[in-house]
Amino acid sequence: MLAIIRAILARRSVVAVTAVAVSVVALLVGAAAPATAVVGGPVSTRPVTWTPHFPTSTAQIEQVRQLAECGATMYAVGTFTTIQRSGASFTRNNAFSFSATTGVVSSWNPSVNGTVNSIALSANCATAYLGGVFTSVHGTAAKNLASVSTATGAVNTGFGHNANGQVETLRMSGSHLLVGGFFTGVNGSTKRYMVSLQPTTGVDDGYVNLNISGNYVYTDDLGRTAHANPSRVYNLERSPDGTRLLVMGDFTSVAGQGRRQIFMLDLGATSATLDPWYSAEFNANCGIAQPYYVQAAAWSPNGASVYIGTTGNRPANGTGSTSTGPRAGLCDAASAFPSTKSSTLRHTWVNYTGCDSLFAVAADTNDVYVGGHERWANNPAGCGVAGPGAVARPGVGALAPSTGSATAWNPTRARGLGADDMLLTSNPAGLWIASDNYLNSDQCGGVSGLAGICFLPA
């Protein structure tokens, strides 16, 4: 049921993004510097109480899709209308900002008339790029994409603001705004599903030419056909040094090469090119209700490993496809892969939740944080139940980077629809978790009243 609700809400998950330390910020001209990852974790299991939040009880499911930090300000986007803090209520339609250190809600109010899936910020924090499913921003017509002043919330009309399909993910990389989604055209470009735009004008700058295509067509062991799954680019995650990019989505071919669920780009000076990095493990199919399942990824701070969080329930075929017995494959699990430039990679570890989905991953030097609507970790033999060796980790957990085993860190979180994004920052130091108020979910780290945003300090 949760998978169906999340599909209806046009989930991006993801972005499941983590910010990591970057030693070459000076090279990334025009890009907002990523927040620095916390080193030496784990972060606290007890959250601060000053973060803005959604009303606990509402007829509408309100959800933060993505969190971003620029300077001393946090930005939150998603699908919501009301924000509360310290007894005060603020009308904010699908995007707002607040102090990263006090939680005070700012006057910034772009007032978007539809879901905002993703946000990216300019290096000087003066411009916010918004992507999602909408037709108006701050009273100006804008279709699924807009450049907005962070001072006034007004649309920068000199930047093209027309994508013919849903925008799922945005990422600044040097002087390029990378855009992914369901679209087949943006601002006059005919690039499908992923395009690079010039940040001032919004025109296609030619940096990305990938010819992404295909979707997942298969039957499971019971002869049932995979649910409809349109081609798309769903999530982007840049390496700590800014030279490589993980791209997650629904496709079977990229730049003439076979790729499913995920691929990697080398971010060169003049173009982004397909990296050899890949594993045949991503070719395996998960449950027919969730054909696209690699929705979140994070890099280790040194760039040597890639950590992946998945949905998918269980394999559609072969070992692990039944509700009993040990799991196999990458469905509903966290996994680690080396970032080596090779097309024959194998995972270094997998940790199964027991058929509960993960939507967010973040990593520092000592911990891999995973979030979703999971109930357990270390659960390869259970599906919907705790199997032998399973440990309770409701809504969020931490895994050891070297082995993938669950650590003792266990703050707990009301599961709701799931943790849609996690972000590690250095000022303030800690872990931000984006969530929702589904079924009155508002508990994080044992503290109630935190629907939508939870911050666990270092």
Tab-separated table of C-alpha atoms in Angstrom:
chain	number	residue	atom	x	y	z
A	1	MET	CA	0.000	0.000	0.000
A	2	LEU	CA	2.798	2.460	0.837
A	3	ALA	CA	4.384	1.821	-2.562
A	4	ILE	CA	1.093	2.752	-4.252
A	5	ILE	CA	0.679	5.926	-2.165
A	6	ARG	CA	4.255	6.987	-2.892
A	7	ALA	CA	3.705	6.466	-6.627
A	8	ILE	CA	0.595	8.615	-6.499
A	9	LEU	CA	2.619	11.371	-4.839
A	10	ALA	CA	5.146	11.164	-7.734
A	11	ARG	CA	8.017	10.385	-5.437
A	12	ARG	CA	11.576	11.217	-6.244
A	13	SER	CA	12.981	9.712	-3.020
A	14	VAL	CA	15.870	10.866	-2.996
A	15	VAL	CA	17.484	12.392	-3.435
A	16	ALA	CA	18.309	10.675	-1.197
A	17	VAL	CA	21.311	12.886	-1.203
A	18	THR	CA	24.279	13.355	1.045
A	19	ALA	CA	26.729	16.222	1.039
A	20	VAL	CA	30.387	15.307	1.293
A	21	ALA	CA	33.696	17.033	1.912
A	22	VAL	CA	35.156	18.666	-1.185
A	23	SER	CA	38.784	19.669	-1.436
A	24	VAL	CA	38.466	21.313	-4.835
A	25	VAL	CA	35.633	23.793	-4.265
A	26	ALA	CA	37.671	26.492	-5.991
A	27	LEU	CA	37.479	24.498	-9.220
A	28	LEU	CA	33.702	24.308	-9.187
A	29	VAL	CA	33.081	27.825	-10.482
A	30	GLY	CA	29.403	28.707	-10.428
A	31	ALA	CA	28.411	25.693	-8.327
A	32	ALA	CA	27.030	25.879	-4.850
A	33	ALA	CA	29.634	24.257	-2.613
A	34	PRO	CA	28.244	21.068	-1.062
A	35	ALA	CA	27.870	21.079	2.686
A	36	THR	CA	30.725	19.240	4.359
A	37	ALA	CA	29.991	15.780	5.731
A	38	VAL	CA	30.321	15.130	9.410
A	39	VAL	CA	33.394	13.049	10.134
A	40	GLY	CA	33.848	10.701	13.014
A	41	GLY	CA	30.137	10.057	13.758
A	42	PRO	CA	27.808	8.719	14.780
A	43	VAL	CA	25.574	11.718	15.210
A	44	SER	CA	23.366	12.010	18.267
A	45	THR	CA	20.291	9.836	18.680
A	46	ARG	CA	18.500	12.814	20.231
A	47	PRO	CA	17.230	15.567	17.892
A	48	VAL	CA	17.104	19.298	18.469
A	49	THR	CA	13.588	20.590	19.125
A	50	TRP	CA	13.764	23.912	17.232
A	51	THR	CA	13.277	22.682	13.672
A	52	PRO	CA	10.193	23.785	11.697
A	53	HIS	CA	7.627	21.053	11.147
A	54	PHE	CA	4.245	20.156	9.690
A	55	PRO	CA	1.023	20.054	11.675
A	56	THR	CA	0.748	16.554	13.117
A	57	SER	CA	-2.898	16.126	12.220
A	58	THR	CA	-4.033	17.258	8.781
A	59	ALA	CA	-6.328	16.024	6.054
A	60	GLN	CA	-3.455	16.434	3.601
A	61	ILE	CA	-0.288	14.352	3.498
A	62	GLU	CA	2.526	16.890	3.710
A	63	GLN	CA	6.033	15.879	2.805
A	64	VAL	CA	9.544	17.283	2.472
A	65	ARG	CA	11.097	15.861	-0.675
A	66	GLN	CA	14.560	17.397	-0.389
A	67	LEU	CA	16.670	19.487	1.991
A	68	ALA	CA	19.561	21.714	0.931
A	69	GLU	CA	21.928	24.050	2.759
A	70	CYS	CA	23.473	27.241	1.397
A	71	GLY	CA	25.392	29.548	3.705
A	72	ALA	CA	23.575	29.670	7.033
A	73	THR	CA	20.205	28.850	5.484
A	74	MET	CA	18.372	25.569	5.017
A	75	TYR	CA	15.922	25.091	2.145
A	76	ALA	CA	13.102	22.559	2.127
A	77	VAL	CA	10.934	21.608	-0.846
A	78	GLY	CA	8.155	19.107	-1.353
A	79	THR	CA	4.388	19.092	-1.113
A	80	PHE	CA	2.959	21.118	1.773
A	81	THR	CA	1.002	24.258	2.624
A	82	THR	CA	1.621	24.948	6.307
A	83	ILE	CA	4.785	25.141	8.421
A	84	GLN	CA	4.808	25.472	12.202
A	85	ARG	CA	7.473	26.565	14.660
A	86	SER	CA	7.275	27.671	18.309
A	87	GLY	CA	3.502	27.908	18.182
A	88	ALA	CA	3.421	30.071	15.034
A	89	SER	CA	2.065	28.928	11.664
A	90	PHE	CA	3.327	30.005	8.249
A	91	THR	CA	1.669	29.533	4.875
A	92	ARG	CA	4.329	28.131	2.567
A	93	ASN	CA	3.350	26.378	-0.627
A	94	ASN	CA	5.866	23.623	-1.400
A	95	ALA	CA	9.084	25.580	-0.691
A	96	PHE	CA	10.458	27.506	2.296
A	97	SER	CA	13.718	28.346	4.049
A	98	PHE	CA	14.858	28.673	7.645
A	99	SER	CA	17.944	29.316	9.749
A	100	ALA	CA	20.289	26.323	9.843
A	101	THR	CA	21.214	27.049	13.456
A	102	THR	CA	17.985	28.296	15.058
A	103	GLY	CA	15.180	27.005	12.828
A	104	VAL	CA	13.615	30.469	12.482
A	105	VAL	CA	11.441	30.461	9.353
A	106	SER	CA	12.394	33.166	6.842
A	107	SER	CA	10.088	35.347	4.761
A	108	TRP	CA	11.164	33.547	1.550
A	109	ASN	CA	7.981	32.315	-0.086
A	110	PRO	CA	8.109	31.444	-3.796
A	111	SER	CA	4.590	29.988	-3.478
A	112	VAL	CA	4.738	27.135	-5.986
A	113	ASN	CA	1.378	25.722	-7.097
A	114	GLY	CA	2.511	22.108	-7.287
A	115	THR	CA	5.000	19.625	-5.865
A	116	VAL	CA	8.665	20.666	-5.845
A	117	ASN	CA	10.800	17.546	-6.130
A	118	SER	CA	14.254	19.100	-6.082
A	119	ILE	CA	16.216	22.274	-5.403
A	120	ALA	CA	19.716	23.405	-6.401
A	121	LEU	CA	21.426	26.627	-5.350
A	122	SER	CA	23.947	28.949	-6.967
A	123	ALA	CA	27.393	29.375	-5.421
A	124	ASN	CA	26.506	32.767	-3.972
A	125	CYS	CA	23.173	31.439	-2.637
A	126	ALA	CA	21.325	34.191	-4.547
A	127	THR	CA	19.449	31.819	-6.861
A	128	ALA	CA	17.397	28.725	-6.191
A	129	TYR	CA	16.508	26.386	-9.050
A	130	LEU	CA	13.257	24.503	-8.491
A	131	GLY	CA	12.089	21.390	-10.326
A	132	GLY	CA	8.906	19.389	-9.978
A	133	VAL	CA	5.301	19.325	-11.189
A	134	PHE	CA	3.895	22.857	-11.263
A	135	THR	CA	2.674	25.617	-13.569
A	136	SER	CA	3.167	28.751	-11.471
A	137	VAL	CA	5.830	30.161	-9.163
A	138	HIS	CA	5.334	33.440	-7.255
A	139	GLY	CA	2.471	34.277	-9.600
A	140	THR	CA	4.542	33.768	-12.766
A	141	ALA	CA	3.792	31.005	-15.254
A	142	ALA	CA	6.543	28.371	-15.057
A	143	LYS	CA	6.197	24.772	-16.155
A	144	ASN	CA	8.021	22.241	-13.960
A	145	LEU	CA	11.261	24.279	-13.804
A	146	ALA	CA	12.154	27.746	-12.516
A	147	SER	CA	15.004	29.958	-11.370
A	148	VAL	CA	13.991	31.944	-8.290
A	149	SER	CA	15.534	34.754	-6.264
A	150	THR	CA	16.327	33.638	-2.722
A	151	ALA	CA	15.783	37.241	-1.588
A	152	THR	CA	12.306	37.854	-2.991
A	153	GLY	CA	10.997	34.478	-4.173
A	154	ALA	CA	10.312	35.986	-7.594
A	155	VAL	CA	11.032	34.093	-10.809
A	156	ASN	CA	14.148	35.098	-12.755
A	157	THR	CA	12.333	35.372	-16.085
A	158	GLY	CA	15.557	35.509	-18.108
A	159	PHE	CA	16.060	31.841	-17.281
A	160	GLY	CA	13.944	29.519	-19.453
A	161	HIS	CA	11.176	27.927	-17.409
A	162	ASN	CA	9.479	25.282	-19.513
A	163	ALA	CA	9.984	21.524	-19.152
A	164	ASN	CA	7.393	19.390	-20.947
A	165	GLY	CA	7.427	16.716	-18.259
A	166	GLN	CA	8.045	16.306	-14.562
A	167	VAL	CA	11.484	17.375	-13.282
A	168	GLU	CA	12.725	14.945	-10.646
A	169	THR	CA	16.244	16.055	-9.788
A	170	LEU	CA	18.565	19.067	-10.061
A	171	ARG	CA	22.277	19.318	-9.382
A	172	MET	CA	24.813	22.101	-9.909
A	173	SER	CA	28.152	20.927	-11.338
A	174	GLY	CA	30.614	23.668	-12.120
A	175	SER	CA	28.934	26.069	-14.543
A	176	HIS	CA	26.253	23.537	-15.448
A	177	LEU	CA	22.785	22.956	-14.049
A	178	LEU	CA	22.097	19.243	-14.505
A	179	VAL	CA	18.417	18.384	-14.802
A	180	GLY	CA	16.766	14.950	-14.776
A	181	GLY	CA	13.183	13.788	-15.025
A	182	PHE	CA	10.403	12.417	-17.202
A	183	PHE	CA	10.637	15.232	-19.758
A	184	THR	CA	11.479	14.924	-23.452
A	185	GLY	CA	12.185	18.609	-23.901
A	186	VAL	CA	13.354	21.569	-21.794
A	187	ASN	CA	13.498	25.197	-22.911
A	188	GLY	CA	13.598	24.253	-26.589
A	189	SER	CA	16.103	21.403	-26.185
A	190	THR	CA	14.981	17.953	-27.352
A	191	LYS	CA	17.216	16.053	-24.913
A	192	ARG	CA	15.238	13.287	-23.251
A	193	TYR	CA	15.295	12.664	-19.491
A	194	MET	CA	18.575	14.472	-18.755
A	195	VAL	CA	19.977	17.790	-19.935
A	196	SER	CA	22.582	20.339	-18.884
A	197	LEU	CA	21.471	23.969	-18.798
A	198	GLN	CA	23.335	27.248	-18.696
A	199	PRO	CA	22.453	28.622	-15.229
A	200	THR	CA	21.663	32.188	-16.335
A	201	THR	CA	19.594	31.561	-19.469
A	202	GLY	CA	18.418	27.985	-19.031
A	203	VAL	CA	19.428	27.006	-22.569
A	204	ASP	CA	20.952	23.601	-23.325
A	205	ASP	CA	24.714	24.117	-23.087
A	206	GLY	CA	25.579	20.807	-24.814
A	207	TYR	CA	27.487	19.375	-21.856
A	208	VAL	CA	25.285	16.243	-21.652
A	209	ASN	CA	24.498	14.103	-24.726
A	210	LEU	CA	23.528	10.636	-23.536
A	211	ASN	CA	20.591	9.358	-25.624
A	212	ILE	CA	18.954	7.718	-22.608
A	213	SER	CA	16.202	5.248	-23.498
A	214	GLY	CA	14.293	2.112	-22.509
A	215	ASN	CA	12.321	0.834	-19.533
A	216	TYR	CA	11.843	-2.441	-17.657
A	217	VAL	CA	9.681	-5.130	-19.260
A	218	TYR	CA	9.583	-8.570	-17.609
A	219	THR	CA	7.422	-11.167	-15.886
A	220	ASP	CA	7.927	-12.650	-12.454
A	221	ASP	CA	7.962	-16.328	-11.466
A	222	LEU	CA	4.160	-16.282	-11.262
A	223	GLY	CA	3.832	-14.942	-14.809
A	224	ARG	CA	2.760	-11.451	-13.741
A	225	THR	CA	3.905	-8.507	-15.847
A	226	ALA	CA	5.905	-5.604	-14.445
A	227	HIS	CA	3.862	-2.488	-13.766
A	228	ALA	CA	4.182	0.478	-16.115
A	229	ASN	CA	7.485	2.270	-15.579
A	230	PRO	CA	8.186	5.211	-17.917
A	231	SER	CA	11.781	6.110	-18.749
A	232	ARG	CA	13.209	8.799	-16.509
A	233	VAL	CA	16.222	10.136	-14.639
A	234	TYR	CA	15.273	10.203	-10.983
A	235	ASN	CA	18.271	11.099	-8.849
A	236	LEU	CA	21.811	12.499	-9.150
A	237	GLU	CA	24.701	12.225	-6.693
A	238	ARG	CA	28.076	13.880	-7.281
A	239	SER	CA	31.384	12.482	-6.020
A	240	PRO	CA	33.309	14.252	-3.220
A	241	ASP	CA	35.899	15.623	-5.671
A	242	GLY	CA	33.233	16.737	-8.149
A	243	THR	CA	34.616	14.672	-11.040
A	244	ARG	CA	32.009	11.896	-11.261
A	245	LEU	CA	28.236	11.663	-11.043
A	246	LEU	CA	25.904	8.790	-10.187
A	247	VAL	CA	22.664	8.862	-12.174
A	248	MET	CA	19.696	6.754	-11.061
A	249	GLY	CA	16.522	6.091	-13.029
A	250	ASP	CA	14.461	3.954	-15.369
A	251	PHE	CA	16.383	3.119	-18.560
A	252	THR	CA	18.134	0.285	-20.383
A	253	SER	CA	20.513	2.152	-22.688
A	254	VAL	CA	22.830	5.115	-22.116
A	255	ALA	CA	25.192	6.458	-24.787
A	256	GLY	CA	24.748	3.215	-26.701
A	257	GLN	CA	25.737	1.040	-23.721
A	258	GLY	CA	23.521	-1.235	-21.643
A	259	ARG	CA	22.689	0.316	-18.270
A	260	ARG	CA	19.806	-0.402	-15.885
A	261	GLN	CA	18.847	1.381	-12.667
A	262	ILE	CA	22.096	3.372	-12.366
A	263	PHE	CA	25.105	4.616	-14.304
A	264	MET	CA	28.084	6.869	-13.685
A	265	LEU	CA	29.329	9.890	-15.629
A	266	ASP	CA	32.804	11.382	-15.800
A	267	LEU	CA	32.388	15.149	-15.476
A	268	GLY	CA	35.002	16.488	-17.890
A	269	ALA	CA	35.901	20.081	-18.711
A	270	THR	CA	33.790	20.203	-21.879
A	271	SER	CA	31.429	17.227	-21.650
A	272	ALA	CA	30.008	14.551	-19.368
A	273	THR	CA	30.819	11.061	-20.655
A	274	LEU	CA	29.728	7.576	-19.637
A	275	ASP	CA	32.080	5.969	-17.110
A	276	PRO	CA	32.798	2.198	-17.302
A	277	TRP	CA	31.589	1.781	-13.694
A	278	TYR	CA	28.771	-0.779	-13.568
A	279	SER	CA	27.675	-4.129	-12.145
A	280	ALA	CA	25.545	-6.821	-13.758
A	281	GLU	CA	23.743	-7.049	-10.414
A	282	PHE	CA	21.700	-4.010	-11.463
A	283	ASN	CA	20.250	-6.053	-14.348
A	284	ALA	CA	18.253	-8.234	-11.947
A	285	ASN	CA	14.527	-7.557	-11.572
A	286	CYS	CA	12.681	-6.818	-8.334
A	287	GLY	CA	8.958	-7.145	-7.590
A	288	ILE	CA	6.597	-6.245	-10.424
A	289	ALA	CA	5.090	-3.348	-8.457
A	290	GLN	CA	8.493	-1.645	-8.212
A	291	PRO	CA	10.443	-2.240	-11.461
A	292	TYR	CA	12.615	0.836	-10.790
A	293	TYR	CA	14.290	0.311	-7.420
A	294	VAL	CA	17.706	2.070	-7.135
A	295	GLN	CA	16.428	5.395	-5.836
A	296	ALA	CA	19.219	6.645	-3.568
A	297	ALA	CA	23.004	6.588	-3.373
A	298	ALA	CA	25.834	8.227	-1.464
A	299	TRP	CA	29.607	8.324	-1.799
A	300	SER	CA	32.104	7.574	0.939
A	301	PRO	CA	33.972	10.780	1.890
A	302	ASN	CA	37.141	9.525	0.161
A	303	GLY	CA	35.216	8.604	-2.999
A	304	ALA	CA	36.343	4.966	-2.903
A	305	SER	CA	32.911	3.433	-2.252
A	306	VAL	CA	29.339	3.929	-3.393
A	307	TYR	CA	26.488	3.109	-1.013
A	308	ILE	CA	23.083	2.326	-2.506
A	309	GLY	CA	19.582	2.171	-1.003
A	310	THR	CA	16.781	0.382	-2.814
A	311	THR	CA	13.086	-0.358	-2.937
A	312	GLY	CA	11.735	-3.404	-4.827
A	313	ASN	CA	10.407	-5.761	-2.129
A	314	ARG	CA	12.174	-8.960	-3.301
A	315	PRO	CA	13.516	-10.498	-6.528
A	316	ALA	CA	10.966	-11.205	-9.255
A	317	ASN	CA	12.725	-14.389	-10.298
A	318	GLY	CA	14.900	-17.117	-8.832
A	319	THR	CA	16.595	-17.189	-5.446
A	320	GLY	CA	14.973	-14.940	-2.866
A	321	SER	CA	11.744	-14.413	-4.821
A	322	THR	CA	9.529	-16.154	-2.264
A	323	SER	CA	8.383	-14.664	1.029
A	324	THR	CA	10.363	-17.247	2.972
A	325	GLY	CA	14.003	-18.176	2.895
A	326	PRO	CA	17.106	-16.024	2.496
A	327	ARG	CA	17.031	-12.935	0.274
A	328	ALA	CA	19.193	-12.457	-2.806
A	329	GLY	CA	19.880	-9.563	-5.138
A	330	LEU	CA	19.650	-5.870	-4.252
A	331	CYS	CA	15.891	-5.446	-3.590
A	332	ASP	CA	14.891	-3.585	-0.390
A	333	ALA	CA	18.452	-3.399	0.837
A	334	ALA	CA	21.489	-1.231	1.397
A	335	SER	CA	24.626	-2.236	-0.466
A	336	ALA	CA	28.184	-1.079	-1.096
A	337	PHE	CA	30.169	-1.143	-4.323
A	338	PRO	CA	33.709	-0.007	-5.076
A	339	SER	CA	33.851	3.088	-7.281
A	340	THR	CA	36.471	1.437	-9.502
A	341	LYS	CA	36.216	2.196	-13.231
A	342	SER	CA	35.121	-1.312	-14.172
A	343	SER	CA	32.009	-2.840	-15.723
A	344	THR	CA	32.375	-6.160	-13.871
A	345	LEU	CA	31.964	-4.985	-10.284
A	346	ARG	CA	30.365	-6.956	-7.448
A	347	HIS	CA	28.963	-5.647	-4.212
A	348	THR	CA	31.228	-5.667	-1.162
A	349	TRP	CA	28.262	-6.098	1.186
A	350	VAL	CA	24.458	-6.122	1.286
A	351	ASN	CA	22.218	-5.495	4.293
A	352	TYR	CA	18.567	-6.534	3.861
A	353	THR	CA	15.676	-4.796	5.597
A	354	GLY	CA	13.238	-7.698	5.276
A	355	CYS	CA	11.176	-6.381	2.333
A	356	ASP	CA	10.918	-2.725	3.488
A	357	SER	CA	12.083	0.059	1.188
A	358	LEU	CA	14.973	2.500	1.620
A	359	PHE	CA	14.719	5.970	0.049
A	360	ALA	CA	17.730	7.840	1.427
A	361	VAL	CA	21.432	7.245	2.093
A	362	ALA	CA	24.160	9.446	3.575
A	363	ALA	CA	27.702	8.622	4.690
A	364	ASP	CA	30.526	9.994	6.782
A	365	THR	CA	33.841	8.332	7.609
A	366	ASN	CA	32.456	5.995	10.267
A	367	ASP	CA	28.815	5.423	9.348
A	368	VAL	CA	26.470	4.774	6.439
A	369	TYR	CA	23.068	6.190	7.347
A	370	VAL	CA	19.990	4.701	5.673
A	371	GLY	CA	16.384	5.812	5.853
A	372	GLY	CA	13.009	4.825	4.463
A	373	HIS	CA	9.999	3.116	5.968
A	374	GLU	CA	12.067	0.145	7.108
A	375	ARG	CA	11.491	-1.727	10.347
A	376	TRP	CA	14.675	-3.793	10.568
A	377	ALA	CA	18.269	-4.212	9.479
A	378	ASN	CA	20.358	-7.421	9.344
A	379	ASN	CA	17.229	-9.209	8.113
A	380	PRO	CA	18.101	-11.439	5.117
A	381	ALA	CA	15.739	-14.262	6.084
A	382	GLY	CA	12.599	-12.282	6.907
A	383	CYS	CA	10.059	-10.658	4.587
A	384	GLY	CA	7.548	-8.537	6.456
A	385	VAL	CA	8.722	-10.172	9.670
A	386	ALA	CA	11.911	-10.152	11.730
A	387	GLY	CA	13.961	-13.166	10.704
A	388	PRO	CA	16.841	-14.698	12.645
A	389	GLY	CA	19.427	-12.076	13.580
A	390	ALA	CA	17.260	-9.099	12.610
A	391	VAL	CA	17.562	-5.915	14.678
A	392	ALA	CA	14.865	-3.250	15.001
A	393	ARG	CA	15.767	-0.042	13.165
A	394	PRO	CA	12.481	1.772	12.520
A	395	GLY	CA	12.719	4.552	9.959
A	396	VAL	CA	16.464	5.139	10.146
A	397	GLY	CA	19.651	3.252	10.976
A	398	ALA	CA	23.418	3.197	10.586
A	399	LEU	CA	25.654	0.554	9.013
A	400	ALA	CA	29.383	-0.046	9.349
A	401	PRO	CA	31.100	1.081	6.094
A	402	SER	CA	33.475	-1.885	6.060
A	403	THR	CA	31.009	-4.721	6.725
A	404	GLY	CA	27.510	-3.322	6.218
A	405	SER	CA	26.343	-4.667	9.583
A	406	ALA	CA	23.979	-2.522	11.628
A	407	THR	CA	25.707	-0.498	14.322
A	408	ALA	CA	24.266	0.163	17.767
A	409	TRP	CA	23.025	3.618	16.636
A	410	ASN	CA	19.237	3.462	16.805
A	411	PRO	CA	17.395	6.769	17.380
A	412	THR	CA	14.124	5.402	15.864
A	413	ARG	CA	11.758	7.469	13.724
A	414	ALA	CA	8.035	7.305	12.956
A	415	ARG	CA	8.048	5.526	9.604
A	416	GLY	CA	5.255	7.369	7.783
A	417	LEU	CA	5.769	7.238	4.030
A	418	GLY	CA	9.511	7.156	4.691
A	419	ALA	CA	12.640	9.275	5.046
A	420	ASP	CA	12.779	10.881	1.614
A	421	ASP	CA	16.136	12.614	1.978
A	422	MET	CA	19.084	12.756	4.368
A	423	LEU	CA	21.755	15.443	4.405
A	424	LEU	CA	24.969	15.652	6.424
A	425	THR	CA	26.176	19.184	7.188
A	426	SER	CA	29.115	20.672	9.068
A	427	ASN	CA	27.660	24.012	10.213
A	428	PRO	CA	25.758	22.975	12.186
A	429	ALA	CA	27.288	19.527	12.284
A	430	GLY	CA	24.816	16.697	12.081
A	431	LEU	CA	22.294	14.734	10.057
A	432	TRP	CA	19.098	16.231	8.611
A	433	ILE	CA	16.220	13.880	7.783
A	434	ALA	CA	13.316	14.837	5.512
A	435	SER	CA	10.017	13.042	6.074
A	436	ASP	CA	6.224	13.508	6.195
A	437	ASN	CA	3.166	13.501	8.433
A	438	TYR	CA	1.469	10.413	6.990
A	439	LEU	CA	-0.656	8.707	9.665
A	440	ASN	CA	0.339	11.514	12.068
A	441	SER	CA	4.007	10.524	11.909
A	442	ASP	CA	5.927	13.097	13.940
A	443	GLN	CA	8.374	11.203	16.163
A	444	CYS	CA	12.137	11.257	15.633
A	445	GLY	CA	14.739	10.200	18.170
A	446	GLY	CA	12.054	9.778	20.816
A	447	VAL	CA	10.826	13.369	20.416
A	448	SER	CA	7.333	14.133	19.114
A	449	GLY	CA	6.281	17.155	17.071
A	450	LEU	CA	8.948	16.785	14.358
A	451	ALA	CA	6.835	15.860	11.327
A	452	GLY	CA	8.711	16.666	8.123
A	453	ILE	CA	12.162	17.675	9.409
A	454	CYS	CA	14.436	16.135	12.033
A	455	PHE	CA	17.983	17.262	12.837
A	456	LEU	CA	20.305	14.961	14.795
A	457	PRO	CA	23.347	17.009	15.859
A	458	ALA	CA	26.904	15.689	15.919
